[in-house]
Amino acid sequence: MSSPTIAAPTPTTESSAASPSLQMLRLHSYRALAPGPRLIVLGAVHGNETCGTRGIERVVAELDSGALQLLRGSVTFVPITNPLAYQRAQRSGDRNLNRNLRPVAEPQDFEDRIANVLCPLLADHDALLDLHSFHAAGEPFAMLGPADNAGALQPFARAAEEESLALRLGVRRLVEGWLETYAVGVENRLKRLATPGATLDRAQLLNTDASYGIGTTEFMRRQGGIAITLECGQHADPNGPEVAWRAIRSTLAHLGMTADAAPAARTDVQLLRLAEVTDRFHADDAFVRPWTSYDPVAAGEPIGRRHDGQLVHAPADGYVVFPNASALPGNEWFYFARPSARALNTA
Ligand SMILES: [Zn+2]
């Protein structure tokens, strides 16, 4: 019987994980000896969005070298939250991890298996910073949860804390209203499916359940935590990792977990509220021009043209947000946003 041989370890660096294991998640966890908040920071929930991975690696290196000390609480970093999508350098592995996120008894795909590890992990923390990037050019922005409410869709009681953190992440633009708008969009889809002669292809409809809109931040809030999605810039923006790194450092400082001076709230913030989502119905539905997120539109201005020639107009003065010219029919084509009336907590 031959004795097992142990291969010499392959030298690696933190950023060498081009092919992360598909059998496990790599976490970096630090616990201060003094109590404090439990923060979790995610990178690469979408595999082609690597600015968060880079920002996390930089902070981990600072903590490991002693350049940064955790004085209170605990922080968990997950540099690559979806290893399959990361390995493929694409948004999803088998599916979008940031939708319909919940533990499942019988995992059907890779993301279900990740969810079964990620969901309990999120539940063990008080605050989430989820680092993303986006497809079209544009400035970084953050997605806020709802105002405090006791509604059925997403009851929440920690809006002031969440706003306070969002104002310290370095971004000027904040967006709210994701899940509510998504839920109304789903209702509209269902109505459309019930219309005789609907051109919507049922097979291409990803989901008609409002819970499909639940991603990392929505799950976190349901567990009683606060959560911000930070979109650090265009996927290839060389400044993205810097935006991510700065946001992590600012979050740690704001929560009183490091010796860094607490950052001041940004005062020039533009808060937009997602007001409605419009689905693409047909492969020949096309935008009247190439839109970029946050392009302003005037009430009545044409945004797109349906395959039958019917124009889709802006319902009011506002902004086109998250336009996706190549959306699968039956899925979100673009969102429409308006300035929000919500007063933010700057304390
Ligand atoms: Zn993303």
Tab-separated table of C-alpha atoms and ligand atoms in Angstrom:
chain	number	residue	atom	x	y	z
A	1	MET	CA	0.000	0.000	0.000
A	2	SER	CA	1.562	3.238	-1.032
A	3	SER	CA	1.484	6.105	1.355
A	4	PRO	CA	-0.455	9.126	0.217
A	5	THR	CA	1.678	11.841	-1.232
A	6	ILE	CA	0.978	15.427	-0.445
A	7	ALA	CA	1.628	17.764	-3.308
A	8	ALA	CA	3.742	20.796	-2.597
A	9	PRO	CA	1.527	23.828	-2.277
A	10	THR	CA	1.250	25.874	-5.413
A	11	PRO	CA	2.315	29.433	-4.753
A	12	THR	CA	-0.652	31.700	-5.116
A	13	THR	CA	-1.478	35.305	-4.577
A	14	GLU	CA	-4.846	36.663	-3.543
A	15	SER	CA	-5.608	37.884	-7.021
A	16	SER	CA	-4.612	34.663	-8.763
A	17	ALA	CA	-7.995	33.014	-8.291
A	18	ALA	CA	-8.835	33.015	-11.988
A	19	SER	CA	-10.241	29.519	-11.512
A	20	PRO	CA	-11.665	29.447	-8.003
A	21	SER	CA	-12.838	26.133	-6.628
A	22	LEU	CA	-16.422	25.241	-7.473
A	23	GLN	CA	-16.654	23.108	-4.328
A	24	MET	CA	-16.280	25.815	-1.712
A	25	LEU	CA	-16.407	29.525	-0.962
A	26	ARG	CA	-13.296	31.349	0.222
A	27	LEU	CA	-13.966	33.667	3.159
A	28	HIS	CA	-11.675	36.037	5.033
A	29	SER	CA	-12.899	36.626	8.541
A	30	TYR	CA	-11.551	39.011	11.192
A	31	ARG	CA	-12.799	39.383	14.739
A	32	ALA	CA	-11.747	42.240	16.954
A	33	LEU	CA	-11.381	41.496	20.649
A	34	ALA	CA	-13.843	44.284	21.426
A	35	PRO	CA	-17.505	43.820	20.496
A	36	GLY	CA	-19.085	45.731	17.635
A	37	PRO	CA	-21.041	45.396	14.391
A	38	ARG	CA	-20.843	42.281	12.264
A	39	LEU	CA	-20.141	43.420	8.702
A	40	ILE	CA	-20.057	41.248	5.592
A	41	VAL	CA	-18.643	42.436	2.255
A	42	LEU	CA	-19.389	40.570	-0.976
A	43	GLY	CA	-17.565	40.708	-4.290
A	44	ALA	CA	-18.419	39.054	-7.620
A	45	VAL	CA	-21.997	38.078	-6.856
A	46	HIS	CA	-22.037	38.603	-10.620
A	47	GLY	CA	-18.951	36.858	-12.001
A	48	ASN	CA	-17.898	39.535	-14.483
A	49	GLU	CA	-18.032	42.273	-11.814
A	50	THR	CA	-14.586	42.017	-10.270
A	51	CYS	CA	-14.016	45.494	-8.806
A	52	GLY	CA	-15.320	44.254	-5.450
A	53	THR	CA	-12.977	41.259	-5.535
A	54	ARG	CA	-10.025	43.603	-6.093
A	55	GLY	CA	-11.162	46.067	-3.429
A	56	ILE	CA	-11.596	43.227	-0.917
A	57	GLU	CA	-8.153	41.802	-1.710
A	58	ARG	CA	-6.622	45.186	-0.997
A	59	VAL	CA	-8.326	45.561	2.391
A	60	VAL	CA	-7.506	41.945	3.311
A	61	ALA	CA	-3.838	42.655	2.508
A	62	GLU	CA	-3.982	45.773	4.696
A	63	LEU	CA	-5.476	43.817	7.588
A	64	ASP	CA	-2.958	40.986	7.160
A	65	SER	CA	0.024	43.335	7.033
A	66	GLY	CA	-1.130	45.298	10.063
A	67	ALA	CA	-1.562	48.486	8.033
A	68	LEU	CA	-5.213	48.367	9.100
A	69	GLN	CA	-6.505	47.086	12.430
A	70	LEU	CA	-9.985	45.932	13.235
A	71	LEU	CA	-10.710	47.469	16.628
A	72	ARG	CA	-14.359	46.516	17.148
A	73	GLY	CA	-16.757	43.928	15.833
A	74	SER	CA	-16.167	41.461	13.054
A	75	VAL	CA	-15.903	41.550	9.302
A	76	THR	CA	-16.276	38.766	6.772
A	77	PHE	CA	-15.103	39.203	3.201
A	78	VAL	CA	-16.290	36.978	0.369
A	79	PRO	CA	-14.138	38.072	-2.588
A	80	ILE	CA	-15.775	35.700	-5.086
A	81	THR	CA	-19.376	35.006	-4.143
A	82	ASN	CA	-20.260	33.184	-7.367
A	83	PRO	CA	-17.166	31.140	-8.325
A	84	LEU	CA	-18.824	29.498	-11.349
A	85	ALA	CA	-19.822	32.836	-12.863
A	86	TYR	CA	-16.390	34.258	-11.963
A	87	GLN	CA	-14.619	31.350	-13.635
A	88	ARG	CA	-16.683	31.974	-16.767
A	89	ALA	CA	-16.180	35.755	-16.502
A	90	GLN	CA	-19.916	36.210	-16.943
A	91	ARG	CA	-22.826	37.547	-14.942
A	92	SER	CA	-24.345	34.190	-14.011
A	93	GLY	CA	-23.264	30.584	-13.648
A	94	ASP	CA	-26.403	28.518	-14.112
A	95	ARG	CA	-28.578	31.515	-13.233
A	96	ASN	CA	-28.475	34.986	-11.643
A	97	LEU	CA	-27.434	34.503	-8.001
A	98	ASN	CA	-28.905	37.903	-7.142
A	99	ARG	CA	-32.513	36.845	-7.841
A	100	ASN	CA	-34.794	34.554	-5.885
A	101	LEU	CA	-32.087	34.227	-3.235
A	102	ARG	CA	-33.161	31.876	-0.458
A	103	PRO	CA	-32.090	28.564	1.034
A	104	VAL	CA	-33.541	25.595	-0.841
A	105	ALA	CA	-34.047	22.051	0.427
A	106	GLU	CA	-33.225	20.447	-2.913
A	107	PRO	CA	-30.699	22.513	-4.880
A	108	GLN	CA	-31.403	22.513	-8.617
A	109	ASP	CA	-28.400	24.445	-9.855
A	110	PHE	CA	-25.035	25.868	-8.787
A	111	GLU	CA	-26.552	29.107	-7.460
A	112	ASP	CA	-28.954	27.128	-5.245
A	113	ARG	CA	-25.919	25.450	-3.657
A	114	ILE	CA	-24.231	28.821	-3.135
A	115	ALA	CA	-27.453	30.206	-1.649
A	116	ASN	CA	-27.501	27.438	0.933
A	117	VAL	CA	-24.118	28.627	2.218
A	118	LEU	CA	-24.559	32.349	1.568
A	119	CYS	CA	-27.989	32.840	3.166
A	120	PRO	CA	-27.063	31.540	6.650
A	121	LEU	CA	-23.809	33.500	6.370
A	122	LEU	CA	-25.692	36.745	5.663
A	123	ALA	CA	-28.053	36.006	8.551
A	124	ASP	CA	-25.045	35.891	10.904
A	125	HIS	CA	-24.213	39.536	10.149
A	126	ASP	CA	-25.718	42.971	10.866
A	127	ALA	CA	-24.681	44.895	7.766
A	128	LEU	CA	-23.932	44.014	4.141
A	129	LEU	CA	-21.915	45.900	1.553
A	130	ASP	CA	-22.419	44.189	-1.814
A	131	LEU	CA	-19.977	45.392	-4.482
A	132	HIS	CA	-21.018	45.334	-8.137
A	133	SER	CA	-20.279	47.041	-11.460
A	134	PHE	CA	-22.461	47.693	-14.501
A	135	HIS	CA	-22.509	47.245	-18.258
A	136	ALA	CA	-22.915	50.719	-19.793
A	137	ALA	CA	-20.747	53.745	-19.082
A	138	GLY	CA	-21.763	55.917	-16.157
A	139	GLU	CA	-20.890	57.126	-12.686
A	140	PRO	CA	-20.982	54.854	-9.627
A	141	PHE	CA	-24.212	54.698	-7.623
A	142	ALA	CA	-25.693	52.906	-4.636
A	143	MET	CA	-29.025	51.115	-4.234
A	144	LEU	CA	-30.919	51.850	-1.029
A	145	GLY	CA	-33.626	49.771	0.571
A	146	PRO	CA	-37.116	51.054	1.371
A	147	ALA	CA	-38.066	53.720	3.875
A	148	ASP	CA	-39.300	52.357	7.198
A	149	ASN	CA	-42.597	50.594	6.620
A	150	ALA	CA	-44.787	47.768	7.892
A	151	GLY	CA	-45.936	46.582	4.458
A	152	ALA	CA	-46.119	42.969	3.345
A	153	LEU	CA	-43.523	43.093	0.582
A	154	GLN	CA	-40.512	44.382	2.501
A	155	PRO	CA	-41.166	45.650	6.009
A	156	PHE	CA	-38.179	47.602	7.321
A	157	ALA	CA	-37.232	49.555	10.418
A	158	ARG	CA	-33.584	50.509	9.902
A	159	ALA	CA	-33.806	52.955	6.981
A	160	ALA	CA	-32.034	55.745	8.884
A	161	GLU	CA	-28.972	53.555	9.521
A	162	GLU	CA	-28.921	52.373	5.931
A	163	GLU	CA	-29.211	55.923	4.547
A	164	SER	CA	-26.499	57.104	6.891
A	165	LEU	CA	-24.131	54.453	5.519
A	166	ALA	CA	-25.117	55.075	1.882
A	167	LEU	CA	-24.196	58.754	2.190
A	168	ARG	CA	-20.642	57.761	3.175
A	169	LEU	CA	-19.807	55.411	0.334
A	170	GLY	CA	-18.432	58.171	-1.873
A	171	VAL	CA	-21.142	58.081	-4.526
A	172	ARG	CA	-23.328	61.014	-5.522
A	173	ARG	CA	-26.221	59.050	-6.917
A	174	LEU	CA	-28.556	56.851	-4.862
A	175	VAL	CA	-31.461	54.794	-6.157
A	176	GLU	CA	-34.406	53.400	-4.211
A	177	GLY	CA	-37.558	51.473	-5.031
A	178	TRP	CA	-36.122	48.328	-6.612
A	179	LEU	CA	-38.275	45.593	-5.088
A	180	GLU	CA	-41.575	47.518	-5.169
A	181	THR	CA	-41.038	48.433	-8.799
A	182	TYR	CA	-40.011	44.908	-9.641
A	183	ALA	CA	-43.145	43.531	-7.952
A	184	VAL	CA	-45.411	45.871	-9.970
A	185	GLY	CA	-43.541	44.795	-13.104
A	186	VAL	CA	-44.285	41.175	-12.283
A	187	GLU	CA	-47.993	41.999	-11.818
A	188	ASN	CA	-48.006	43.693	-15.221
A	189	ARG	CA	-46.379	40.627	-16.760
A	190	LEU	CA	-49.053	38.397	-15.296
A	191	LYS	CA	-51.808	40.691	-16.633
A	192	ARG	CA	-50.181	40.615	-20.010
A	193	LEU	CA	-49.938	36.839	-19.955
A	194	ALA	CA	-53.695	36.749	-19.290
A	195	THR	CA	-54.466	38.963	-22.306
A	196	PRO	CA	-55.790	37.060	-25.341
A	197	GLY	CA	-53.218	37.037	-28.116
A	198	ALA	CA	-50.388	38.131	-25.849
A	199	THR	CA	-47.109	38.027	-27.734
A	200	LEU	CA	-45.161	37.252	-24.597
A	201	ASP	CA	-43.360	33.956	-24.945
A	202	ARG	CA	-44.134	32.059	-21.779
A	203	ALA	CA	-41.045	29.926	-22.167
A	204	GLN	CA	-38.844	33.014	-22.088
A	205	LEU	CA	-40.430	34.386	-18.971
A	206	LEU	CA	-37.885	33.858	-16.235
A	207	ASN	CA	-40.289	34.175	-13.362
A	208	THR	CA	-43.634	35.689	-12.506
A	209	ASP	CA	-43.093	35.619	-8.745
A	210	ALA	CA	-42.337	38.920	-6.988
A	211	SER	CA	-39.908	37.039	-4.754
A	212	TYR	CA	-37.753	36.629	-7.852
A	213	GLY	CA	-36.652	40.212	-7.109
A	214	ILE	CA	-35.029	39.154	-3.834
A	215	GLY	CA	-31.263	39.334	-3.975
A	216	THR	CA	-28.545	39.685	-1.352
A	217	THR	CA	-29.697	43.032	0.048
A	218	GLU	CA	-33.394	42.123	0.198
A	219	PHE	CA	-32.526	38.839	1.912
A	220	MET	CA	-30.289	40.675	4.384
A	221	ARG	CA	-33.041	43.155	5.320
A	222	ARG	CA	-35.467	40.280	5.856
A	223	GLN	CA	-32.974	38.918	8.397
A	224	GLY	CA	-33.049	42.244	10.249
A	225	GLY	CA	-29.843	43.699	8.807
A	226	ILE	CA	-29.020	46.747	6.727
A	227	ALA	CA	-27.663	46.358	3.213
A	228	ILE	CA	-26.356	48.471	0.360
A	229	THR	CA	-25.560	47.486	-3.200
A	230	LEU	CA	-22.727	49.647	-4.464
A	231	GLU	CA	-22.320	49.805	-8.225
A	232	CYS	CA	-18.684	50.881	-8.541
A	233	GLY	CA	-18.680	51.894	-12.209
A	234	GLN	CA	-18.575	50.279	-15.613
A	235	HIS	CA	-17.224	46.695	-15.519
A	236	ALA	CA	-13.866	47.660	-17.040
A	237	ASP	CA	-13.529	51.062	-15.349
A	238	PRO	CA	-9.962	51.092	-13.980
A	239	ASN	CA	-11.222	53.203	-11.081
A	240	GLY	CA	-13.766	50.558	-9.995
A	241	PRO	CA	-11.461	48.695	-7.573
A	242	GLU	CA	-10.523	52.026	-5.969
A	243	VAL	CA	-14.211	52.928	-5.527
A	244	ALA	CA	-14.804	49.503	-3.952
A	245	TRP	CA	-11.760	49.734	-1.665
A	246	ARG	CA	-12.667	53.233	-0.500
A	247	ALA	CA	-16.252	52.167	0.208
A	248	ILE	CA	-15.077	49.241	2.350
A	249	ARG	CA	-12.715	51.470	4.329
A	250	SER	CA	-15.440	54.106	4.730
A	251	THR	CA	-17.974	51.510	5.874
A	252	LEU	CA	-15.571	50.142	8.499
A	253	ALA	CA	-14.826	53.684	9.702
A	254	HIS	CA	-18.474	54.772	9.705
A	255	LEU	CA	-19.435	51.738	11.778
A	256	GLY	CA	-16.657	52.554	14.257
A	257	MET	CA	-14.738	49.362	13.531
A	258	THR	CA	-11.347	50.905	12.664
A	259	ALA	CA	-9.321	53.911	13.762
A	260	ASP	CA	-9.989	55.730	10.466
A	261	ALA	CA	-11.780	59.056	10.909
A	262	ALA	CA	-15.520	58.643	10.368
A	263	PRO	CA	-16.326	59.958	6.882
A	264	ALA	CA	-18.684	62.910	6.516
A	265	ALA	CA	-22.025	62.423	4.786
A	266	ARG	CA	-22.045	63.485	1.169
A	267	THR	CA	-24.275	66.535	0.783
A	268	ASP	CA	-24.657	66.737	-3.019
A	269	VAL	CA	-26.554	63.473	-3.328
A	270	GLN	CA	-29.149	62.867	-6.028
A	271	LEU	CA	-31.746	60.343	-4.836
A	272	LEU	CA	-33.860	58.770	-7.546
A	273	ARG	CA	-36.846	56.538	-7.076
A	274	LEU	CA	-37.499	53.751	-9.559
A	275	ALA	CA	-41.076	54.370	-10.657
A	276	GLU	CA	-41.820	51.697	-13.223
A	277	VAL	CA	-40.281	48.944	-15.242
A	278	THR	CA	-41.121	48.267	-18.875
A	279	ASP	CA	-40.647	44.803	-20.326
A	280	ARG	CA	-39.455	44.065	-23.800
A	281	PHE	CA	-42.178	42.028	-25.486
A	282	HIS	CA	-40.697	41.131	-28.828
A	283	ALA	CA	-37.228	40.649	-30.346
A	284	ASP	CA	-37.970	43.564	-32.706
A	285	ASP	CA	-38.825	45.991	-29.883
A	286	ALA	CA	-36.030	48.585	-30.117
A	287	PHE	CA	-34.945	51.765	-28.370
A	288	VAL	CA	-35.289	54.960	-30.426
A	289	ARG	CA	-31.681	55.692	-29.512
A	290	PRO	CA	-28.965	54.011	-27.460
A	291	TRP	CA	-29.802	54.955	-23.878
A	292	THR	CA	-27.358	55.167	-21.004
A	293	SER	CA	-28.510	54.803	-17.418
A	294	TYR	CA	-29.779	58.115	-15.973
A	295	ASP	CA	-30.304	59.799	-19.325
A	296	PRO	CA	-32.967	62.443	-18.593
A	297	VAL	CA	-36.238	62.247	-20.541
A	298	ALA	CA	-39.180	64.661	-20.718
A	299	ALA	CA	-42.799	63.587	-20.268
A	300	GLY	CA	-44.065	62.123	-23.543
A	301	GLU	CA	-40.613	61.716	-25.064
A	302	PRO	CA	-40.327	58.472	-27.052
A	303	ILE	CA	-38.014	55.893	-25.462
A	304	GLY	CA	-38.618	52.821	-27.607
A	305	ARG	CA	-40.661	51.441	-30.458
A	306	ARG	CA	-42.571	48.163	-30.251
A	307	HIS	CA	-42.271	45.689	-33.115
A	308	ASP	CA	-45.732	46.822	-34.337
A	309	GLY	CA	-44.568	50.443	-34.528
A	310	GLN	CA	-46.222	51.630	-31.319
A	311	LEU	CA	-44.044	54.100	-29.431
A	312	VAL	CA	-43.242	53.735	-25.745
A	313	HIS	CA	-43.140	57.181	-24.131
A	314	ALA	CA	-41.738	58.569	-20.895
A	315	PRO	CA	-44.697	58.740	-18.484
A	316	ALA	CA	-43.350	61.923	-16.861
A	317	ASP	CA	-40.181	63.974	-16.600
A	318	GLY	CA	-37.548	61.590	-15.278
A	319	TYR	CA	-34.712	59.273	-16.193
A	320	VAL	CA	-34.151	56.085	-18.156
A	321	VAL	CA	-32.393	53.627	-15.846
A	322	PHE	CA	-30.785	50.198	-16.505
A	323	PRO	CA	-31.708	50.125	-20.215
A	324	ASN	CA	-31.091	46.719	-21.744
A	325	ALA	CA	-31.426	46.866	-25.534
A	326	SER	CA	-30.989	43.104	-25.840
A	327	ALA	CA	-33.288	42.015	-23.004
A	328	LEU	CA	-34.945	38.666	-23.594
A	329	PRO	CA	-38.594	39.242	-24.587
A	330	GLY	CA	-40.675	38.978	-21.431
A	331	ASN	CA	-37.970	40.566	-19.299
A	332	GLU	CA	-37.024	44.062	-18.137
A	333	TRP	CA	-36.259	46.412	-21.015
A	334	PHE	CA	-35.706	49.585	-18.991
A	335	TYR	CA	-36.666	51.228	-15.721
A	336	PHE	CA	-38.040	54.741	-15.385
A	337	ALA	CA	-36.972	56.808	-12.375
A	338	ARG	CA	-37.998	60.142	-10.874
A	339	PRO	CA	-36.420	62.330	-8.226
A	340	SER	CA	-37.329	60.936	-4.807
A	341	ALA	CA	-39.121	63.042	-2.199
A	342	ARG	CA	-37.545	61.022	0.617
A	343	ALA	CA	-35.525	63.058	3.124
A	344	LEU	CA	-32.267	61.266	3.874
A	345	ASN	CA	-30.748	60.830	7.294
A	346	THR	CA	-27.436	62.689	7.133
A	347	ALA	CA	-26.517	61.969	10.770
B	1	ZN	ZN	-24.109	43.080	-10.465
